[in-house]
Coordinates of C-alpha atoms in Angstrom, one line a residue:
X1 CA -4.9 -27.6 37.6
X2 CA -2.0 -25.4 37.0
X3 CA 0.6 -27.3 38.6
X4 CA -1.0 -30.6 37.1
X5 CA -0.5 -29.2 33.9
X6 CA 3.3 -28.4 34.7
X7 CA 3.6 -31.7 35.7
X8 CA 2.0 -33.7 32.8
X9 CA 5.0 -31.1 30.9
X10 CA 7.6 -32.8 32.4
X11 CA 6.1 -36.0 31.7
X12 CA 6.2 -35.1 28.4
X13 CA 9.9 -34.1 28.1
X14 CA 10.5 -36.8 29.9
X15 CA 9.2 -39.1 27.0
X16 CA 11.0 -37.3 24.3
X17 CA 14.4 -37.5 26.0
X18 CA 13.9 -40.9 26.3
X19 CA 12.4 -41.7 22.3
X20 CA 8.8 -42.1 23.7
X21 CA 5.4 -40.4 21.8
X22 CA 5.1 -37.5 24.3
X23 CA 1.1 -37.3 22.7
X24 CA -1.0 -38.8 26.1
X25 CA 0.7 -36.5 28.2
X26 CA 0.5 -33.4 26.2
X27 CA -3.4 -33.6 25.3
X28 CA -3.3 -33.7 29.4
X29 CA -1.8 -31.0 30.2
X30 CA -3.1 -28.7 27.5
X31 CA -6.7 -29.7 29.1
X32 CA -5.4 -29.1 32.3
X33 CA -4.5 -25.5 31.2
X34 CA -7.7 -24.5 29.6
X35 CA -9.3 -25.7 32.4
X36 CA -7.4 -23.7 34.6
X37 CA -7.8 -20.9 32.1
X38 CA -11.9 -21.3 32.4
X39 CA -11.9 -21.1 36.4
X40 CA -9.1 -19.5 38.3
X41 CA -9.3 -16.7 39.7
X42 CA -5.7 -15.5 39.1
X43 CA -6.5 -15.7 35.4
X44 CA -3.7 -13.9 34.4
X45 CA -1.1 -16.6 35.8
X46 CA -3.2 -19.2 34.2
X47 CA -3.1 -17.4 30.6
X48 CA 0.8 -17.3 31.5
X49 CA 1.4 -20.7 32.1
X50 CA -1.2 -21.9 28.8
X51 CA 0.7 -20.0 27.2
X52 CA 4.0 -20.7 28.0
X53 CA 2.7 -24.4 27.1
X54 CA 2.2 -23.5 23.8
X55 CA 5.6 -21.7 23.4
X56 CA 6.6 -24.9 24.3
X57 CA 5.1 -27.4 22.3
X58 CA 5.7 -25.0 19.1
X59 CA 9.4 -25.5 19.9
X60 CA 8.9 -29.3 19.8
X61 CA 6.9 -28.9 16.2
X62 CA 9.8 -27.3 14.3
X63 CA 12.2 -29.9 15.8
X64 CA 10.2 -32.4 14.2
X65 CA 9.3 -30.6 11.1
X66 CA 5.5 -29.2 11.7
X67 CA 4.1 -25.5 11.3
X68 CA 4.1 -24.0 14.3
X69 CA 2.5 -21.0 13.8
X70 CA -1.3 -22.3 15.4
X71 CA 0.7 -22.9 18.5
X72 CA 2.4 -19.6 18.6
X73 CA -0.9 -18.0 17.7
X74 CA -2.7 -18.8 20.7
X75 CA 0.6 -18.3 22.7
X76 CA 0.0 -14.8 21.7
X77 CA -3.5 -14.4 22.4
X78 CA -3.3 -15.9 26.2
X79 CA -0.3 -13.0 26.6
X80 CA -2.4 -10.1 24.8
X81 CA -5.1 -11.2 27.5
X82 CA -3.2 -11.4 30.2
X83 CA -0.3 -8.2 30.0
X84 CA -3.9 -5.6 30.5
X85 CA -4.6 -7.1 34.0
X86 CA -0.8 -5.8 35.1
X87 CA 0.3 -7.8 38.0
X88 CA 3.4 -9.4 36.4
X89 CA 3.9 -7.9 33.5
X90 CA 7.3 -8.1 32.9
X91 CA 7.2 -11.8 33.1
X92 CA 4.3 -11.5 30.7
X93 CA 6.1 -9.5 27.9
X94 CA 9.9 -11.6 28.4
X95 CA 7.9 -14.4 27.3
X96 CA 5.7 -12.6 24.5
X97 CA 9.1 -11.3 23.2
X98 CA 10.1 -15.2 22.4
X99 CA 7.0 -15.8 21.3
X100 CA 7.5 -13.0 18.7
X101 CA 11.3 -14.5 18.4
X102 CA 9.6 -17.8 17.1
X103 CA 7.2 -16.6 14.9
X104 CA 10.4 -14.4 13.7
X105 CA 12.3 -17.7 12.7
X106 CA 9.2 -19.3 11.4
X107 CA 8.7 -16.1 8.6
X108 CA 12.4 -16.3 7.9
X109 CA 12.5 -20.5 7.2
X110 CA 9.5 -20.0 5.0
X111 CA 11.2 -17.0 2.6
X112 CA 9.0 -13.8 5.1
X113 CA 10.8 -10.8 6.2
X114 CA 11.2 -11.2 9.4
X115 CA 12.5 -8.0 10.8
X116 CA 9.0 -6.4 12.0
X117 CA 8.7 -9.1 14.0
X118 CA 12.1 -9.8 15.3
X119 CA 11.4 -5.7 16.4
X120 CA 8.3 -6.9 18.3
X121 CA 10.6 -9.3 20.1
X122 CA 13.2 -6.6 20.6
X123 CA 10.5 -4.0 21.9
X124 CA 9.5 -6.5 24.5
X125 CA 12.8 -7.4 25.8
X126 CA 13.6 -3.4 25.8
X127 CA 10.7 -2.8 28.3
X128 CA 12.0 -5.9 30.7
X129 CA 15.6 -4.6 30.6
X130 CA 14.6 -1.0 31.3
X131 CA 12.8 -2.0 34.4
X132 CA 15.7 -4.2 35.3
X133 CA 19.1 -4.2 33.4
X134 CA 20.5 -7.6 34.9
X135 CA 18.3 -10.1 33.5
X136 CA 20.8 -12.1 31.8
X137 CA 17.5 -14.6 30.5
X138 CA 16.6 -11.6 28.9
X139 CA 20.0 -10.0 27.5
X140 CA 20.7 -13.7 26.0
X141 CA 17.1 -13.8 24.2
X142 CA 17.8 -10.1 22.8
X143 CA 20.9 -11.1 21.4
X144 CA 19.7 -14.1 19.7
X145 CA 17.2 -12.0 18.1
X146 CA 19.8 -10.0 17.2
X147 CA 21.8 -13.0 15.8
X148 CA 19.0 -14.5 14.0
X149 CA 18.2 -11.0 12.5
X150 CA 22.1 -10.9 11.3
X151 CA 22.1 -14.2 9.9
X152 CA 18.6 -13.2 8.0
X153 CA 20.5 -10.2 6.6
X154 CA 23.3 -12.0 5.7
X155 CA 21.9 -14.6 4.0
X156 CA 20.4 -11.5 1.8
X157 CA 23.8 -9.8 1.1
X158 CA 22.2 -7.5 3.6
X159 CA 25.3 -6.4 5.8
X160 CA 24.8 -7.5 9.4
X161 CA 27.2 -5.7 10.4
X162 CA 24.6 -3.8 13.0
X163 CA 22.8 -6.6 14.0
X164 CA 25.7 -8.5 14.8
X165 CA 27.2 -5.6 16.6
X166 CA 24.1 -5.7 19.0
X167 CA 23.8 -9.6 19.2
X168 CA 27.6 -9.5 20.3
X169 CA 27.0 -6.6 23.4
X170 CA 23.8 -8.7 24.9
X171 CA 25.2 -11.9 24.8
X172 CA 28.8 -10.8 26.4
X173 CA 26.6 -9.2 29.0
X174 CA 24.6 -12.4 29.5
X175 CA 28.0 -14.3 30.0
X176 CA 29.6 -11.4 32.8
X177 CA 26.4 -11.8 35.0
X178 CA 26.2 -15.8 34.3
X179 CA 29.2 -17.2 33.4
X180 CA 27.5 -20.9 33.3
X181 CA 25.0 -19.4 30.4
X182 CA 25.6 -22.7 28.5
X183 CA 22.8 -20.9 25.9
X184 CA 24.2 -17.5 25.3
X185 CA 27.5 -19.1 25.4
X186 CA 26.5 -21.5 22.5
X187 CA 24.9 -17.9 20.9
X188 CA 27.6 -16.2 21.1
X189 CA 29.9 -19.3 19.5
X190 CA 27.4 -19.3 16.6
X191 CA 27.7 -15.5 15.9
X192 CA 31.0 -15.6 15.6
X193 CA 30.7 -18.3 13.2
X194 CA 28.5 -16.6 11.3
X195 CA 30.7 -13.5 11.3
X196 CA 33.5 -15.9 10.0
X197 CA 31.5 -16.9 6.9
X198 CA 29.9 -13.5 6.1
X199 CA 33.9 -12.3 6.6
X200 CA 35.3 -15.2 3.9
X201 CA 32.2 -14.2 1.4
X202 CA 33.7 -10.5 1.2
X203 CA 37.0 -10.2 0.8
X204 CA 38.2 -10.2 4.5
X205 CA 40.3 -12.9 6.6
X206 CA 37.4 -14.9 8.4
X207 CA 40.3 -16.8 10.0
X208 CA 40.2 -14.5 13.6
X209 CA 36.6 -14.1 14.1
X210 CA 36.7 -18.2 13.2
X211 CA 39.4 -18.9 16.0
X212 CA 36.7 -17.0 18.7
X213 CA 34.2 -19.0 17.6
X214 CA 36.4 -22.3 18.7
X215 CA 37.3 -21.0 22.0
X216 CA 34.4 -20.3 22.8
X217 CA 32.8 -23.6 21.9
X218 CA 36.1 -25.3 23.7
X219 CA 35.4 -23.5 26.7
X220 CA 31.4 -24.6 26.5
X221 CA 32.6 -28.3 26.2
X222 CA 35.1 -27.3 28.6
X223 CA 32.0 -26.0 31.5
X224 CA 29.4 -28.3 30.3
X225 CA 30.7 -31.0 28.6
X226 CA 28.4 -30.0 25.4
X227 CA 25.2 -31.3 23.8
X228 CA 25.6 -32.8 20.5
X229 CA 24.9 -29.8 18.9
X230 CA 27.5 -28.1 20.6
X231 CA 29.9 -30.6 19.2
X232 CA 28.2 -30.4 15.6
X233 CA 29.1 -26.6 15.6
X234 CA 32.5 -27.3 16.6
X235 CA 32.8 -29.6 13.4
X236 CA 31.0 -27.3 11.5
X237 CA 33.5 -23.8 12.7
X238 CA 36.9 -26.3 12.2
X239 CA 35.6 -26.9 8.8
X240 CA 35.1 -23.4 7.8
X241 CA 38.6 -22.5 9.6
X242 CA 40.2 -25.5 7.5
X243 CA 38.4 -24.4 4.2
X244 CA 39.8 -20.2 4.9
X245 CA 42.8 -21.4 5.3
X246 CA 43.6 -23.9 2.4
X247 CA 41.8 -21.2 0.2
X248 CA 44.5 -18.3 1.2
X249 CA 47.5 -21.2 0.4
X250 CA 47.7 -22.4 4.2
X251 CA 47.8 -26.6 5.2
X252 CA 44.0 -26.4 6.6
X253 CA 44.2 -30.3 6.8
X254 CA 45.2 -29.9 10.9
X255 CA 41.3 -28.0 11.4
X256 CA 39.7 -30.2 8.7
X257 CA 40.6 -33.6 10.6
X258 CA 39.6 -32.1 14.2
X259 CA 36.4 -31.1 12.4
X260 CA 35.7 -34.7 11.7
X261 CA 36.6 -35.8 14.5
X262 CA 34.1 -33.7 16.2
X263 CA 31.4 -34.9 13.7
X264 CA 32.7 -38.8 14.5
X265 CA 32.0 -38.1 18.0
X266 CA 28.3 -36.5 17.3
X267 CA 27.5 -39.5 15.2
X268 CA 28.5 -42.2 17.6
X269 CA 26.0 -41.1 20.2
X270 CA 23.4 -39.5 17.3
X271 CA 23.5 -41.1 14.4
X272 CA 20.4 -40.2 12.8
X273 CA 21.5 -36.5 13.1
X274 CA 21.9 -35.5 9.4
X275 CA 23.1 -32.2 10.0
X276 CA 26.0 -33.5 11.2
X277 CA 26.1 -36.3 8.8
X278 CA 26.0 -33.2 5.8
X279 CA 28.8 -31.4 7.7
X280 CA 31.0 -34.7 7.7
X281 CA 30.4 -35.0 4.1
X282 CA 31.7 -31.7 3.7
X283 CA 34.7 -31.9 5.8
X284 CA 35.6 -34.9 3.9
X285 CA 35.1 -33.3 0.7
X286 CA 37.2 -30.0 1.7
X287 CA 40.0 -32.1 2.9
X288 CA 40.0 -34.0 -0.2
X289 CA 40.7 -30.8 -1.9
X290 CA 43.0 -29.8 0.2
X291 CA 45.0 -33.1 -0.2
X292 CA 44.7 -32.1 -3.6
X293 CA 46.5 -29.2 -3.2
X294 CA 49.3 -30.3 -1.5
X295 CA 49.8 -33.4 -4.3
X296 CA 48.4 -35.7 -2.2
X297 CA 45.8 -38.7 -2.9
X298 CA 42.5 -37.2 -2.6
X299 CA 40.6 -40.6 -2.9
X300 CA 40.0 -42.2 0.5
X301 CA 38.9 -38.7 1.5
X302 CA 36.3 -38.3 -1.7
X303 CA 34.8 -41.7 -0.9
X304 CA 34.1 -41.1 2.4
X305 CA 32.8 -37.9 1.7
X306 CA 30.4 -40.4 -1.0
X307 CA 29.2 -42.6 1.0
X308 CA 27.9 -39.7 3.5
X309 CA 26.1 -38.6 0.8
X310 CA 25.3 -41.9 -0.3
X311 CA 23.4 -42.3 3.3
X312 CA 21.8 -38.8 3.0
X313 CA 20.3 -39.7 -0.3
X314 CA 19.3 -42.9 0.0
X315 CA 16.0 -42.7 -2.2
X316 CA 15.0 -39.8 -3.1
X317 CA 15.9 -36.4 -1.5
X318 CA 14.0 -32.9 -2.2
X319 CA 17.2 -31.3 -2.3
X320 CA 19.4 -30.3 -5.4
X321 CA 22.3 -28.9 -3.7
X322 CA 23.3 -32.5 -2.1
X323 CA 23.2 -34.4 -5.4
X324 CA 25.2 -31.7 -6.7
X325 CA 28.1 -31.9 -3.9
X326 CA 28.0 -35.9 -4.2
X327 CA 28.3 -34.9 -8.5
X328 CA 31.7 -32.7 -7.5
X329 CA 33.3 -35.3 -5.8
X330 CA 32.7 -37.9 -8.4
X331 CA 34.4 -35.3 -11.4
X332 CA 37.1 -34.4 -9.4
X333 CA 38.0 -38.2 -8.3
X334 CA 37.5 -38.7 -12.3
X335 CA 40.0 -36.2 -13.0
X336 CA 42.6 -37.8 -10.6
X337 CA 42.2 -40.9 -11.7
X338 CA 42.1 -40.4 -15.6
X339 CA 45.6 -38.2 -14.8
X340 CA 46.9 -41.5 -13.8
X341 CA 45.5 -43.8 -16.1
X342 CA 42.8 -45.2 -14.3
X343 CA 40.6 -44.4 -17.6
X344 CA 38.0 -47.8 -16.3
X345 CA 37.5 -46.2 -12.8
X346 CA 37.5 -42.4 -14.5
X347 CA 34.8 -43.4 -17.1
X348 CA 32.6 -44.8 -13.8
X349 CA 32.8 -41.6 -11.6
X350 CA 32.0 -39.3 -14.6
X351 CA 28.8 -41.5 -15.6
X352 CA 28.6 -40.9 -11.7
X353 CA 28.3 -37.2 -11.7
X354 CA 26.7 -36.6 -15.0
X355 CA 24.0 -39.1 -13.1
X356 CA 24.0 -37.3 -10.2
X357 CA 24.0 -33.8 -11.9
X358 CA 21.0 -34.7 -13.8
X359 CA 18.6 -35.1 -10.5
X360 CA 19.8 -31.6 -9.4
X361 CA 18.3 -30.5 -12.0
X362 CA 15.5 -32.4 -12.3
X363 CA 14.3 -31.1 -8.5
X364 CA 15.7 -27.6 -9.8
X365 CA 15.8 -26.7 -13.7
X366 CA 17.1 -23.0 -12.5
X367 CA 20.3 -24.6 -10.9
X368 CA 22.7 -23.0 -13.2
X369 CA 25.3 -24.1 -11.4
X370 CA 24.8 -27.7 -11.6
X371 CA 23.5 -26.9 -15.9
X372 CA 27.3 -25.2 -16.1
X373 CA 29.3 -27.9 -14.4
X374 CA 27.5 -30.5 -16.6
X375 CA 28.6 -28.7 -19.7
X376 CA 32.2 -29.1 -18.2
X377 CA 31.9 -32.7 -17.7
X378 CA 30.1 -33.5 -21.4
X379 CA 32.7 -30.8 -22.4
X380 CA 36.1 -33.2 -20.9
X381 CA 34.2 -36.9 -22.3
X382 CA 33.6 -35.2 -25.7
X383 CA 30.6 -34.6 -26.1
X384 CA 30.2 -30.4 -27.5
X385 CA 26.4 -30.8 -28.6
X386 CA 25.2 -31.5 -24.5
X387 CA 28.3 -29.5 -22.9
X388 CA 26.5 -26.2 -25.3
X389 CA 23.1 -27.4 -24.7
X390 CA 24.0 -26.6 -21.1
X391 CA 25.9 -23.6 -21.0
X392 CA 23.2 -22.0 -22.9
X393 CA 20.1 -22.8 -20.7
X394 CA 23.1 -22.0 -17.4
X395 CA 23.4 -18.3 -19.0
X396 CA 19.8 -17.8 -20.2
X397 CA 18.9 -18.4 -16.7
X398 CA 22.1 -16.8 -15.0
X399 CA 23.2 -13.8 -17.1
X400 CA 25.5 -13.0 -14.7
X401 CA 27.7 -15.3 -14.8
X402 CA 28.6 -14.8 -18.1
X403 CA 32.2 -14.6 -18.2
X404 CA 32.5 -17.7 -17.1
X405 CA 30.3 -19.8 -19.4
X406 CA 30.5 -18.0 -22.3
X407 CA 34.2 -18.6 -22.3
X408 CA 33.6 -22.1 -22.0
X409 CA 30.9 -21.8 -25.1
X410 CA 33.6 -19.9 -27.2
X411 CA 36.2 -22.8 -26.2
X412 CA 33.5 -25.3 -27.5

């Protein structure tokens, strides 16, 4: 029943490589597991292996968008079971610690603390490296935790500094004892991404820690030849690299332009991937601006950089923060064009972004941001009542910023 089980599994990723409903085959091997559960006598590898199914299939549910916390639940309760009756159980507690891991991410995506979990994860992967340092599964799962901790923190104005610190030691670990760890490998790319932007957000040069990051996503391509998320977050670091250097005065177009064509590449063999979609949209918009800066026409890049978001937002989209990038392109494609007399095609991007700027905030009224840079564009067509109206509701809901749009409201 056991290996049945295992098998139906495979069956199962099988059908989801291949674009088929993987349904028929889990239902079978989830009854094959409780039944195996109910009558072996080696309960405790059966408890293992149910729950190892459920680990599973909770990883599937947040690919496609489902809660997976029922799955993860009973995942837990098979291993709580199982770790008393001691025969294996350091293979018992590696896999509760990515259980905790999961349920971890799952607090974090849904606004939770995460960190007393993420320390249950941690405390199980403690025990199975104490017993045995050189489990380099085990060393790359810590660090992750470690990783997804930092990037928690970070996201928090928390410094990371620690957690990154930690994440950085287990995953070069993982690499010296397995050098083909195509997962701690694409870990360890992603932390120093993420050191990169928490670097550029405060005041320090991003620019080396975003350099590691593309070796070591080169080499991964280079070993493995990459999945397309590999490839995504190679767009996604020469995009950051382009943006830190156009901001401190330097010609970022060179990383800009590998970026995309990275995210090209990702989109030719998956287009419906959206994050990379969002990241080419991006990269087109950051190279539009550094075009900008250099006195160069910005428009082919601002309309390619549209009509990604045009794609992303066909209907109606949940969130603010892409109607408001699509709303920055069209202002700043009006301003190049009205500085060159193009007033028809100026007047048509600014109806554009005022447009576009009104369903950010409809989905969020609190998005000062969008409220402030409406004021600026009723403020440049004229029109002082609306351009006030908005500055006051952006600093009645953002005090803090202030200096910025009360200067505005003393200009108007």
């Amino acid at each position: 029943l056991q290996a049945r089980s295992g098998a139906y599994l495979d069956r199962a990723r099988g059908a989801r490589a291949h674009g088929e409903a993987p349904g028929p085959w889990i239902e079978s091997a989830e009854k094959d597991a409780s039944e195996a559960v109910a009558c072996s006598e080696e309960v405790e590898t059966a408890l293992h292996d149910r729950a190892l199914l459920q680990w599973t299939l909770a990883e599937w549910e947040v690919d496609t968008g489902a809660d997976p916390s029922p799955r993860l639940s009973r995942a837990l309760e098979d291993l709580d079971r199982a770790l008393p009756q001691g025969s294996d159980t350091m293979t018992n507690r590696a896999l509760r610690g990515l259980v905790y891991q999961s349920m971890g991410d799952r607090e974090a995506s849904t606004g939770r603390d995460p960190r007393p979990t993420y320390r249950k994860a941690q405390e199980d992967f403690d025990a199975v490296l104490a017993w045995r340092s050189d489990v380099y599964t085990t060393l790359r799962n810590r660090g992750i935790v470690w990783l997804h901790q930092g990037n928690w923190e970070a996201a928090r104005e928390i410094d990371p500094a620690t957690s990154f610190e930690r994440a950085l030691a287990d995953l070069s670990r993982s690499i010296e004892l397995n050098s083909d760890g195509e997962e701690a490998r694409n870990a360890l790319a992603n932390l120093w991404l993420a050191r990169g932007e928490w670097e550029g957000n405060h005041d320090v040069d991003p620019r080396p820690a975003l350099d590691q990051a593309i070796r070591e996503q080169e080499e991964i391509l280079r070993r493995h030849m990459g999945t397309a998320r590999t490839r995504n977050s190679l767009g996604v670091t020469y995009l950051r690299r382009g943006e830190a250097e156009t901001l401190r005065n330097g010609d970022g177009t060179p990383y800009l332009e590998k970026g995309i064509e990275a995210l090209d590449g990702v989109l030719a063999v998956s287009p419906n991937l959206r994050a990379a979609q969002l990241n080419r949209a991006a990269a087109h918009q950051i190279l539009a601006m550094a075009r900008l800066a250099k006195g160069e026409d910005p428009t082919e890049s601002y309309r390619k950089a549209i009509a990604d978001y045009d794609e992303i937002l066909d209907g109606r989209h949940e969130d603010g923060k892409f109607y408001f990038n699509r709303a920055e392109c069209h202002t700043s494609l009006a301003r190049w064009q009205s500085g060159r007399g193009r007033q028809a095609e100026a007047r048509d991007s600014v109806q554009r972004a005022l447009s576009d700027y009104g369903e950010a905030i409809a989905l969020n009224p609190d998005y000062w941001q969008a409220l402030d840079q409406r004021g600026v564009t009723y403020e440049a067509i004229g029109d002082l009542e609306r351009a006030i109206e908005d500055y006051v509701k952006a600093l009645r809901i953002r005090p803090g910023a202030g200096q910025v749009v009360e200067g505005r409201l003393a200009v108007t």
